[in-house]
XYZ file of C-alpha atoms in Angstrom:
778
model
C 118.252 31.281 108.312
C 117.591 32.450 103.951
C 119.081 29.327 102.386
C 116.811 26.341 102.473
C 115.320 23.992 104.570
C 114.946 19.934 104.441
C 112.081 18.309 105.453
C 111.422 14.629 105.670
C 107.979 12.722 107.462
C 107.097 9.475 106.484
C 107.945 8.357 103.438
C 108.607 5.246 101.723
C 112.071 5.536 100.512
C 112.358 4.427 96.534
C 114.823 5.737 94.181
C 113.416 8.932 92.475
C 113.325 10.390 95.643
C 116.721 9.158 96.602
C 117.139 11.060 93.583
C 115.704 14.614 94.656
C 117.437 14.753 98.365
C 120.549 14.781 96.600
C 119.149 17.172 94.213
C 117.845 19.446 97.253
C 121.111 19.423 98.717
C 122.986 19.448 96.622
C 121.059 22.697 95.235
C 120.742 23.459 99.606
C 125.040 23.498 99.664
C 126.185 26.579 97.511
C 126.655 28.004 100.799
C 129.527 26.588 101.444
C 131.091 28.038 98.387
C 129.634 31.410 98.939
C 133.345 34.071 99.493
C 133.129 35.313 103.013
C 131.889 38.633 103.185
C 129.032 37.786 100.665
C 125.422 37.391 100.721
C 123.346 36.063 98.049
C 120.875 37.932 96.655
C 117.811 35.132 96.698
C 115.283 37.908 95.599
C 112.726 40.876 96.125
C 109.333 41.695 97.987
C 107.295 44.275 96.885
C 104.124 45.777 99.261
C 101.881 48.202 98.119
C 100.282 50.252 100.434
C 97.294 52.185 98.938
C 96.003 55.076 100.891
C 93.340 55.754 99.418
C 90.387 54.814 100.979
C 88.272 54.327 97.500
C 88.374 51.240 95.739
C 91.059 51.598 92.983
C 90.638 50.665 89.136
C 93.422 48.523 87.524
C 95.322 47.873 91.325
C 95.814 44.291 90.163
C 98.294 45.075 86.634
C 99.122 48.475 88.303
C 101.158 45.429 91.130
C 101.791 43.458 88.374
C 104.334 46.089 86.518
C 105.931 47.397 89.479
C 106.974 43.763 90.326
C 108.640 43.983 86.541
C 110.936 46.605 88.193
C 112.174 44.456 90.739
C 115.883 44.884 89.791
C 117.978 41.999 88.864
C 116.706 39.005 88.839
C 118.479 36.708 91.248
C 119.840 33.272 90.869
C 116.869 30.317 89.291
C 116.369 27.999 92.033
C 113.387 24.547 91.592
C 111.994 23.298 94.724
C 114.960 25.255 96.301
C 117.667 24.043 95.365
C 119.697 27.187 92.928
C 121.120 23.530 90.336
C 122.999 26.219 87.594
C 123.964 28.814 90.812
C 126.174 24.975 91.814
C 127.191 24.046 88.653
C 128.706 27.147 88.117
C 130.370 27.728 92.347
C 131.549 23.613 91.087
C 133.214 24.876 87.863
C 135.565 27.061 89.512
C 137.530 24.412 90.874
C 140.932 24.352 89.763
C 140.549 20.648 88.155
C 136.293 20.991 87.991
C 136.949 17.722 85.589
C 135.294 17.747 81.865
C 131.718 16.696 82.933
C 131.079 19.969 85.269
C 132.652 22.167 82.930
C 129.905 20.721 80.721
C 127.261 21.527 83.002
C 128.695 25.078 83.924
C 128.096 25.915 79.859
C 124.794 24.364 79.318
C 123.310 24.966 83.368
C 125.195 27.495 84.604
C 124.623 31.012 86.245
C 126.819 34.236 87.600
C 126.369 34.363 91.342
C 123.953 37.538 92.235
C 125.763 39.556 94.828
C 124.051 41.786 97.917
C 126.774 44.519 96.224
C 124.929 44.146 92.496
C 121.278 45.366 93.744
C 120.644 49.396 94.002
C 117.624 49.290 96.064
C 117.568 53.356 95.559
C 117.536 53.238 91.664
C 114.418 50.872 91.651
C 112.939 52.565 94.544
C 113.380 55.309 91.904
C 112.398 53.389 88.907
C 108.681 52.431 91.734
C 107.756 55.493 91.779
C 108.384 57.182 88.069
C 106.725 54.438 87.107
C 103.570 55.255 89.471
C 103.667 59.321 88.443
C 103.687 57.634 84.633
C 100.368 56.204 86.167
C 98.069 59.066 88.089
C 99.467 58.291 91.911
C 101.458 61.598 92.240
C 103.414 62.270 95.339
C 104.067 58.309 95.599
C 106.003 56.760 98.986
C 108.306 53.868 98.609
C 111.157 52.456 100.562
C 113.077 50.307 100.865
C 114.497 46.993 103.579
C 117.178 44.372 103.304
C 116.955 42.028 105.355
C 119.745 39.855 105.604
C 121.845 36.550 107.254
C 125.220 35.206 107.068
C 125.186 34.321 103.353
C 121.632 35.469 102.059
C 119.715 38.646 101.679
C 116.706 39.988 100.607
C 115.992 43.274 99.580
C 111.788 44.108 101.253
C 110.371 47.481 98.769
C 107.483 48.562 100.072
C 105.029 51.761 97.341
C 102.441 53.910 99.467
C 99.693 55.573 96.381
C 97.383 57.871 97.340
C 94.743 59.010 95.185
C 95.669 58.523 91.595
C 95.092 61.282 89.555
C 90.885 61.747 87.259
C 90.263 63.064 84.509
C 87.266 65.639 83.740
C 87.248 66.858 80.019
C 89.240 65.973 77.586
C 89.705 68.337 73.505
C 90.955 69.376 71.580
C 93.208 72.670 71.187
C 92.211 74.147 67.199
C 92.790 76.806 64.943
C 91.898 76.497 61.258
C 93.902 74.455 59.889
C 92.879 71.082 57.286
C 94.776 68.863 60.189
C 92.815 69.926 62.988
C 89.482 69.097 61.611
C 91.431 64.886 60.786
C 92.561 64.936 63.791
C 89.168 65.819 65.504
C 87.809 63.542 63.782
C 90.201 60.706 64.947
C 89.718 61.601 68.603
C 85.942 60.188 68.567
C 87.187 57.049 68.859
C 90.096 57.941 71.807
C 89.980 56.056 74.649
C 89.965 58.447 76.762
C 86.653 59.001 79.107
C 85.221 60.682 81.858
C 86.533 59.597 85.385
C 90.264 57.177 83.660
C 92.875 57.624 85.511
C 96.056 59.185 84.378
C 98.312 57.262 82.772
C 100.967 58.405 80.208
C 101.348 55.426 78.295
C 98.110 56.177 76.779
C 98.695 58.873 76.228
C 101.339 57.754 74.292
C 99.358 55.026 72.605
C 96.522 57.739 71.488
C 99.072 60.128 70.044
C 100.227 56.389 67.681
C 96.272 56.049 66.336
C 96.202 59.234 66.000
C 99.537 59.199 63.426
C 98.280 55.330 62.301
C 94.887 57.098 60.540
C 96.172 60.890 59.817
C 98.687 58.575 57.589
C 95.635 56.617 56.023
C 95.353 60.329 54.712
C 97.020 61.748 52.781
C 99.733 62.917 55.556
C 102.946 61.556 54.774
C 105.076 63.159 57.055
C 103.135 63.777 59.398
C 104.805 61.866 63.322
C 103.038 61.392 66.279
C 105.985 63.746 68.299
C 104.072 66.536 66.740
C 101.756 65.994 69.130
C 101.508 66.961 73.174
C 99.238 65.653 75.761
C 98.854 68.068 78.468
C 97.257 68.487 81.520
C 95.444 71.530 83.418
C 94.827 70.057 87.695
C 94.073 74.088 88.428
C 90.431 74.413 88.020
C 90.341 71.262 90.655
C 91.412 70.362 93.765
C 90.911 66.934 95.007
C 92.961 65.735 92.464
C 90.844 66.050 88.821
C 92.671 67.445 85.972
C 91.683 68.114 82.443
C 93.852 66.906 79.693
C 94.334 69.099 76.361
C 96.095 68.495 72.832
C 97.502 70.080 70.554
C 100.395 70.649 67.893
C 103.261 70.889 69.021
C 104.466 74.857 67.693
C 106.687 74.759 64.488
C 106.042 71.570 62.854
C 107.389 72.323 59.286
C 104.302 73.128 57.233
C 104.961 69.610 54.976
C 104.039 67.856 57.421
C 101.404 69.065 57.804
C 99.680 69.074 54.797
C 98.229 65.635 53.536
C 99.399 64.355 49.919
C 98.711 63.077 46.837
C 100.308 60.226 44.488
C 100.534 62.182 40.806
C 101.982 59.288 39.432
C 103.377 56.145 39.966
C 106.009 54.439 38.236
C 106.115 50.239 38.672
C 109.471 47.964 37.054
C 108.144 44.599 37.251
C 111.474 42.555 36.009
C 114.255 45.207 38.941
C 117.497 44.086 39.845
C 119.923 45.718 41.923
C 121.841 48.047 39.256
C 119.197 47.972 36.465
C 119.657 50.591 33.692
C 114.993 50.049 33.054
C 114.921 53.835 32.534
C 116.138 53.668 29.415
C 113.298 50.831 28.280
C 109.884 52.501 27.659
C 107.697 53.012 29.309
C 104.163 51.192 29.123
C 100.743 53.361 30.309
C 98.127 51.728 31.915
C 95.298 52.921 33.665
C 97.365 55.823 34.815
C 100.274 54.081 35.969
C 103.395 53.614 33.916
C 105.797 49.918 33.184
C 109.060 50.334 32.548
C 110.929 46.668 31.978
C 113.320 46.121 29.065
C 111.880 42.358 28.169
C 108.296 42.169 29.489
C 108.998 39.848 32.105
C 105.325 39.877 33.329
C 101.824 41.663 31.945
C 101.473 45.267 32.524
C 97.763 44.284 32.275
C 97.424 41.156 34.038
C 99.645 43.091 36.748
C 97.633 46.529 36.613
C 94.783 45.180 39.312
C 97.649 43.968 42.326
C 97.926 47.464 42.375
C 95.517 49.636 45.248
C 96.903 53.155 44.425
C 96.286 55.704 41.265
C 96.924 58.727 39.876
C 95.608 61.472 42.113
C 94.517 59.327 45.412
C 95.137 60.655 48.165
C 98.506 58.891 50.116
C 97.600 56.769 52.138
C 99.718 53.978 53.869
C 97.615 51.301 54.283
C 96.531 50.613 51.024
C 100.200 51.638 49.760
C 100.623 47.761 52.846
C 98.096 46.012 51.129
C 99.559 46.568 47.598
C 102.956 45.355 48.367
C 100.971 42.067 50.582
C 98.950 41.989 47.346
C 102.034 42.102 45.057
C 104.356 39.656 47.447
C 101.432 36.939 47.429
C 101.273 36.130 43.835
C 104.528 34.025 44.317
C 106.603 35.612 41.250
C 108.532 38.009 42.884
C 111.326 38.836 46.039
C 111.223 40.894 46.246
C 108.278 44.136 46.589
C 110.102 47.967 47.088
C 107.508 51.249 46.764
C 108.745 53.894 47.488
C 107.682 57.761 47.788
C 109.675 60.576 46.720
C 107.998 64.624 47.133
C 107.709 66.074 44.258
C 106.603 69.271 46.151
C 107.160 70.119 49.697
C 104.412 73.089 49.510
C 100.977 72.597 49.370
C 98.934 73.737 46.176
C 95.932 75.949 45.292
C 93.712 72.667 47.174
C 95.887 72.261 48.986
C 97.498 69.417 49.310
C 101.687 68.128 47.933
C 102.667 66.009 45.745
C 104.739 62.992 45.793
C 105.794 60.191 43.289
C 104.781 56.478 43.615
C 108.283 54.150 42.938
C 107.304 49.856 43.069
C 110.264 47.845 42.475
C 110.270 44.359 42.443
C 112.755 41.542 42.036
C 111.424 38.396 40.515
C 112.017 34.918 42.145
C 114.811 32.502 39.949
C 111.218 31.413 36.999
C 112.356 27.322 37.265
C 113.586 25.185 40.227
C 113.817 21.705 40.229
C 114.029 19.830 44.158
C 114.653 16.082 44.786
C 114.458 14.072 48.103
C 115.516 10.394 48.414
C 113.391 9.279 51.526
C 113.018 6.900 53.820
C 109.957 6.256 54.651
C 107.480 3.175 57.811
C 104.243 2.920 57.335
C 102.194 1.939 60.324
C 100.882 -1.096 58.750
C 104.879 -2.608 59.508
C 105.870 -1.193 55.660
C 108.891 0.237 55.236
C 111.430 1.047 52.708
C 113.196 3.655 50.384
C 111.109 6.288 48.113
C 112.639 9.321 45.953
C 109.960 12.436 45.237
C 111.104 15.414 41.871
C 109.227 17.762 41.499
C 109.604 20.347 39.508
C 107.908 24.552 38.980
C 108.131 27.200 36.775
C 107.031 30.656 37.958
C 105.104 33.343 36.160
C 104.273 30.757 33.376
C 102.153 32.752 30.867
C 103.338 36.665 32.318
C 100.684 36.689 34.996
C 101.999 35.234 37.401
C 100.644 31.964 37.237
C 102.746 29.024 38.328
C 103.441 25.249 37.700
C 104.786 22.589 39.324
C 104.937 19.289 38.340
C 105.714 15.864 40.576
C 106.606 12.996 41.510
C 106.659 10.329 43.303
C 107.658 6.684 43.683
C 108.407 4.070 46.514
C 108.829 0.484 47.627
C 107.795 -1.172 50.833
C 109.056 -4.761 52.260
C 107.144 -5.705 55.171
C 109.650 -6.037 58.757
C 107.403 -7.147 60.693
C 106.631 -10.963 61.103
C 104.219 -13.613 60.804
C 101.652 -14.324 58.106
C 103.110 -11.225 56.415
C 106.330 -10.782 56.551
C 106.976 -11.439 52.183
C 104.250 -8.610 51.846
C 105.472 -6.168 49.609
C 104.120 -2.993 47.763
C 105.617 -0.613 45.512
C 103.678 3.106 44.493
C 103.905 5.875 43.040
C 101.912 9.438 41.832
C 102.034 11.435 38.994
C 100.071 15.285 39.972
C 100.612 18.597 37.828
C 99.331 21.328 39.209
C 98.113 25.705 38.306
C 97.867 27.391 40.424
C 96.705 31.656 39.244
C 97.063 34.732 40.959
C 93.120 35.782 41.128
C 89.031 34.627 40.863
C 88.622 33.140 37.244
C 87.763 34.855 36.010
C 86.482 37.736 38.438
C 88.991 41.223 38.722
C 92.016 41.228 41.755
C 90.173 44.619 42.359
C 87.293 42.774 44.288
C 89.475 41.919 46.947
C 90.817 44.275 48.643
C 93.430 42.553 51.524
C 94.788 39.509 50.064
C 95.074 37.548 46.206
C 93.188 35.636 45.417
C 94.570 32.149 43.815
C 92.926 29.797 41.721
C 93.974 26.684 41.292
C 93.381 23.434 38.458
C 94.286 19.584 39.852
C 95.858 16.801 38.498
C 96.838 13.267 39.328
C 97.083 10.022 39.487
C 99.012 7.442 41.730
C 99.326 3.817 41.737
C 99.798 1.008 44.629
C 100.679 -2.831 43.584
C 100.426 -5.428 47.415
C 102.125 -7.850 46.273
C 99.770 -11.649 47.043
C 96.407 -8.553 48.015
C 95.434 -5.974 45.031
C 96.230 -3.174 42.313
C 94.920 -0.062 43.705
C 94.910 2.768 40.586
C 93.162 6.612 41.290
C 92.321 10.048 39.096
C 91.803 12.813 40.731
C 91.405 15.555 39.482
C 90.055 19.671 41.040
C 88.908 23.576 40.832
C 88.748 25.921 43.080
C 89.862 28.753 44.946
C 91.621 30.194 47.946
C 91.462 33.828 49.770
C 91.944 35.066 52.892
C 88.824 37.218 53.780
C 91.245 39.224 56.264
C 94.149 38.557 59.118
C 92.122 35.674 60.464
C 90.064 34.525 57.923
C 90.542 32.201 55.140
C 87.854 30.416 52.531
C 88.747 27.382 49.976
C 86.189 26.238 48.241
C 85.859 23.386 44.153
C 83.205 23.609 42.931
C 84.435 20.113 40.945
C 85.952 17.893 42.448
C 86.794 14.081 41.345
C 87.844 10.838 42.745
C 88.275 7.454 41.279
C 89.903 5.058 42.403
C 90.012 1.171 40.514
C 90.547 -1.644 42.054
C 92.059 -4.547 40.315
C 94.354 -8.014 39.859
C 92.808 -8.990 43.618
C 94.605 -11.975 44.595
C 91.893 -15.454 45.946
C 93.547 -13.956 49.755
C 92.172 -10.707 49.202
C 88.568 -12.170 48.454
C 87.988 -13.951 50.388
C 88.831 -11.174 53.329
C 86.371 -9.026 51.136
C 84.283 -12.145 51.349
C 83.141 -13.076 54.609
C 83.376 -8.460 55.552
C 81.550 -7.069 52.960
C 81.526 -3.504 55.143
C 84.968 -3.121 53.184
C 84.065 -4.417 50.169
C 81.267 -2.418 49.382
C 83.598 1.017 50.386
C 85.996 -0.107 47.585
C 82.842 0.031 45.022
C 81.623 3.183 45.226
C 85.279 5.097 43.934
C 84.096 7.631 41.395
C 83.623 10.427 44.045
C 82.301 13.948 42.477
C 81.127 17.027 44.005
C 82.532 19.984 46.265
C 84.162 20.721 49.089
C 83.986 23.968 50.708
C 86.741 25.190 54.632
C 85.964 28.246 55.920
C 88.905 28.756 58.570
C 89.188 31.316 61.651
C 92.425 31.755 62.755
C 93.926 33.688 65.424
C 97.010 32.263 65.621
C 98.150 34.432 63.243
C 98.740 36.922 65.824
C 101.385 36.657 68.216
C 100.353 38.683 71.043
C 96.735 37.332 70.995
C 96.952 35.333 74.746
C 94.454 33.471 74.112
C 93.904 32.889 70.526
C 90.986 30.902 69.180
C 91.206 28.825 65.965
C 88.384 27.392 63.804
C 87.633 24.924 60.863
C 85.315 23.426 59.162
C 84.382 21.373 56.673
C 81.450 20.610 54.258
C 82.285 17.926 51.708
C 79.443 17.230 48.698
C 79.473 14.271 46.327
C 76.757 13.232 44.403
C 73.648 15.766 43.316
C 74.633 17.264 39.968
C 75.981 13.770 38.873
C 72.351 12.142 40.556
C 70.615 15.045 38.234
C 72.095 14.993 35.142
C 72.194 10.885 35.157
C 69.042 10.472 36.331
C 70.407 6.921 36.902
C 72.839 5.101 40.045
C 76.093 5.247 36.998
C 77.855 7.706 34.980
C 80.009 6.767 31.927
C 79.102 3.310 33.541
C 79.974 4.625 36.369
C 78.526 3.744 40.107
C 79.360 7.190 41.512
C 78.924 7.685 45.863
C 75.998 10.080 47.116
C 76.468 11.749 50.343
C 76.718 14.313 52.144
C 79.669 15.487 54.886
C 81.054 17.837 57.857
C 83.257 18.085 60.384
C 84.166 20.229 63.467
C 87.356 21.347 65.079
C 87.626 23.767 67.246
C 90.322 24.159 70.118
C 90.661 27.566 73.234
C 94.926 28.182 73.340
C 95.616 29.497 77.129
C 98.944 31.153 76.526
C 101.173 32.322 79.686
C 104.617 33.038 80.975
C 107.363 31.822 78.713
C 105.967 29.747 75.240
C 104.033 27.423 77.568
C 100.367 27.356 76.750
C 97.548 24.909 77.289
C 95.675 23.755 74.424
C 92.151 21.822 74.564
C 90.346 20.757 70.742
C 86.831 19.315 70.726
C 86.969 17.510 66.749
C 83.898 15.792 65.243
C 82.604 15.217 61.840
C 79.839 12.984 60.304
C 78.809 12.081 57.592
C 75.869 10.511 55.514
C 74.975 7.861 52.684
C 72.333 8.047 50.429
C 70.920 7.532 47.129
C 73.513 4.671 45.184
C 75.272 5.142 48.475
C 74.787 2.939 51.820
C 78.386 3.463 52.985
C 81.082 6.568 52.657
C 83.549 5.440 50.479
C 86.872 4.360 51.658
C 88.811 7.217 51.218
C 86.251 9.632 52.731
C 85.963 7.505 56.440
C 86.852 8.365 59.793
C 89.380 6.448 61.467
C 90.601 7.640 65.455
C 94.109 6.182 66.780
C 97.503 7.348 66.085
C 99.949 9.898 66.947
C 97.778 13.462 65.406
C 94.183 11.937 67.177
C 94.079 9.682 70.758
C 98.064 8.893 70.921
C 97.837 5.743 72.546
C 95.546 3.785 70.209
C 97.724 2.481 66.957
C 97.207 4.996 64.202
C 93.416 3.816 62.738
C 92.641 1.036 64.794
C 89.504 2.419 67.468
C 86.774 1.421 66.906
C 84.274 1.175 65.410
C 82.388 1.252 68.880
C 83.166 -1.025 70.902
C 84.132 -3.295 68.055
C 88.022 -4.443 66.873
C 88.945 -6.245 64.509
C 90.684 -9.856 65.382
C 94.000 -11.514 64.467
C 92.820 -13.511 61.956
C 92.910 -12.968 58.312
C 89.279 -12.301 58.161
C 90.406 -9.382 59.556
C 93.804 -8.794 59.736
C 93.680 -6.237 56.647
C 91.143 -3.684 57.128
C 91.083 -0.199 58.888
C 89.151 -0.043 61.364
C 86.271 3.049 60.640
C 83.441 5.200 61.141
C 81.074 7.689 59.794
C 80.871 8.978 63.150
C 83.546 10.998 64.735
C 84.263 12.543 68.290
C 87.300 13.751 70.058
C 88.819 15.834 73.004
C 92.124 16.711 73.529
C 94.423 18.629 76.459
C 98.099 19.487 75.976
C 100.300 21.407 78.377
C 103.222 22.741 76.135
C 106.402 23.638 77.279
C 109.572 24.912 77.083
C 113.102 22.379 78.456
C 116.271 23.596 77.400
C 116.363 25.384 74.046
C 115.390 24.095 70.636
C 113.917 21.085 73.487
C 110.468 21.698 74.745
C 108.364 19.128 76.292
C 104.983 18.486 76.249
C 101.844 16.216 78.638
C 98.926 15.396 77.213
C 94.706 13.926 77.325
C 93.011 11.975 74.790
C 89.258 10.569 74.200
C 88.304 9.870 71.210
C 86.914 7.389 69.295
C 84.708 6.308 65.829
C 80.644 4.707 64.981
C 78.470 3.982 62.503
C 74.902 5.058 62.358
C 73.678 3.771 59.158
C 73.271 -0.165 58.039
C 75.159 -1.527 55.953
C 73.757 -3.533 53.504
C 73.258 -6.969 51.752
C 73.485 -8.772 48.875
C 73.375 -11.820 47.465
C 74.649 -15.139 48.148
C 77.077 -13.903 51.566
C 79.034 -16.410 53.235
C 76.917 -17.178 56.941
C 80.590 -15.648 57.927
C 79.750 -13.231 54.865
C 76.762 -12.683 57.663
C 77.691 -12.811 61.282
C 81.044 -10.232 60.491
C 78.497 -7.472 59.494
C 75.861 -8.456 61.959
C 78.996 -8.342 64.641
C 80.483 -4.768 63.485
C 76.681 -3.041 63.237
C 76.340 -4.453 66.556
C 79.519 -3.291 68.286
C 79.875 -0.538 66.204
C 76.485 1.717 66.076
C 76.473 4.693 68.011
C 74.287 5.071 70.434
C 72.672 6.770 75.028
C 76.020 4.675 75.609
C 78.788 6.105 73.243
C 81.010 8.240 75.900
C 81.672 4.469 77.874
C 82.643 3.311 74.682
C 85.239 6.417 73.899
C 89.262 5.703 74.254
C 91.218 7.552 76.506
C 94.841 7.464 77.112
C 96.963 9.634 78.635
C 101.055 10.393 77.656
C 103.988 12.772 77.664
C 106.361 13.587 75.010
C 109.309 15.806 73.619
C 109.115 17.987 70.435
C 112.410 19.515 69.140
C 111.628 22.415 67.151
C 113.145 24.622 65.203
C 112.032 27.476 63.471
C 108.506 26.052 63.355
C 109.636 22.759 61.909
C 108.768 19.925 64.303
C 110.100 16.366 64.782
C 108.074 15.116 67.421
C 108.162 11.978 69.593
C 104.903 10.888 71.651
C 104.941 8.095 74.928
C 100.808 7.143 75.777
C 99.543 4.635 77.458
C 95.990 3.742 78.069
C 93.347 4.734 80.553
C 90.455 3.944 78.227
C 89.603 0.698 76.482
C 86.804 0.067 74.589
C 86.994 -2.911 73.010
C 87.423 -4.943 76.340
C 84.051 -5.511 78.777
C 81.719 -4.086 79.604
C 82.382 -2.698 83.518
C 86.290 -3.185 82.861
C 87.769 -0.695 80.282
C 89.174 0.962 82.693
C 93.149 0.190 83.809
C 96.554 2.478 85.406
C 98.540 3.879 82.458
C 101.881 2.985 82.053
C 101.725 0.571 85.200
C 98.713 -2.147 83.985
C 100.737 -4.893 82.449
C 99.475 -6.525 79.101
C 100.617 -6.243 75.363
C 100.002 -1.894 73.867
C 100.108 -0.943 77.467
C 102.879 1.585 75.503
C 102.419 2.950 72.300
C 105.124 5.286 70.536
C 104.578 7.852 68.068
C 107.495 9.562 65.624
C 105.835 12.015 64.013
C 106.309 15.172 61.889
C 104.625 18.255 63.166
C 102.477 19.547 66.104
C 99.039 17.376 66.136
C 96.986 20.252 66.723
């Protein structure tokens, strides 16, 4: 029987097992719905027989390709259950009911019966594909294996010795285009011994066409090329391959073109009458605009082609990308018009280039009402307002102003239930689409940008403290190529001022010198640099790789300038900090992937500092880290905060961080995705916090415990927090709402030798951690 069988062994019967058995019974039950005289098609098998004695190259790839031809697809099944088919049959009853109709609409499948299969057509497809891959004179056969209600088809393909290439030659004459083709095929994939492959020939035609398009051949087409294989010289399945142009190719298609004139419309709208405006010529480009929207002198460097230059499709595409990346234009349309279809005395045709640039709305305002919850139990409303002014100085500059205000109240019970916070901030960003003071033409791939930022924030925590901060930066961002991104901020300044501390908070700081020292040095001035290599931008890569590193240096220049530990009366921080993020993505099937990630970071305070500033320290735990532990609750080392006021406001941090993650992602239905994951990580201390004179005995004891339990040592692997879990993600066009449920496997702050637990089943507090987040964790 080609249906399904249910075999029960000696299992402990549990409720979930009953559901599985029920599902199997339902899946097997479709046989009774199959009409009399019909046979349900359950799929096909393909057996490939290689007649040749020698080993065939890429045979596995050929088999995979042949299997893709086995049509049609049978009804889907999981563990022998054809639930989609079952739901369809149930919905065909006279009174199916609402639930059966809904199941059929969402998951139902039309039955695939044997008459819908055409074995002869599949045989012809197999033979045609084998011919295309060099296995000429192959054989294909089929056999139907059927029972009362089910049927399968077995296909057999016999593959003879394939035809292989001996020589590859270009048939040419005196035309210039043959010389350019000859230069291109020096990098041809055709080598002696290669099997005849039609798809490779199509690829080579496209490759030659793309290359010719960069050498001026505006009207060339890959269909003008033809390959011919000659087997007359051989009797052992070998051939010579020849490439030539087809006969009667139009002259205009085999001559290169040069650009004789260029017109740019910087403020174009549909139906515009810009032809009435007087052109302004800059370096051979005519800029036409009734009212100056973009200064021609500022726009000209973004256009990479110029008068007298040969047509180059790659240059035109890069120019389009650069103009779009300025941030001022909604549409960029580049058109070329033939001025002369016959070659001049130099053998060149003539083109006129026109660039139609349609601006975005110059000003925009956006306001958002928010409901915010935080890991410390604070929740409340918020509002944010942003304003953008594009092309501010008619050179593509964008000014962005934003402000936000939030109020939060402690929603959890206990001693902190009357706490509240009020916070807000203002920020101004000026983005200039070039590297001041360098010309954009220095960077061919993409438009580099200069960004100047200035901002301020305030936070008032009732019964605790007030915190004001100011930050500013000056830096550059640019893409070196499709995968490589750089961000350099030679000036980065951050100042945080802790004021209005209450006696309660002062008591916390007195008992925790590490935390006090972190808050003291909050004037940070230095340099930051980020390098990113990201293959995820290429959707066709099956095994994309991601690498990112950040370097943060602070206090060096200030130390040289001031020669002291302070500047402007402020003690400044000195440290060096770096981190590395490595990810490897293994993709297969549809939307299924396995991601492995390793992260490491280390900060070294020196000079004025013996601890990193609080905002520069590393934290572990939370929805973007080790998800089986609450945010910022892991470490350092085996340290854990107690329940008293001594540490209840202490975010556990360190200057060394190590993390590793493994996640399997898969589709469930439509926009709903699933994930299974395992995380491991922690933070540690590698430097000692110095105590000042007059520290209390309690502070000394706390510092000693923190330094002892949080120190990085040879047993660091046994101090990793480890957790596993599963999650659901709603992914709508890259906007992701993520829900993850995780449970610890190893808890580093438990007694050594008793840190391992059974996830999800061991009792006790913090057994389950629920994470709600926006976006994927990595």
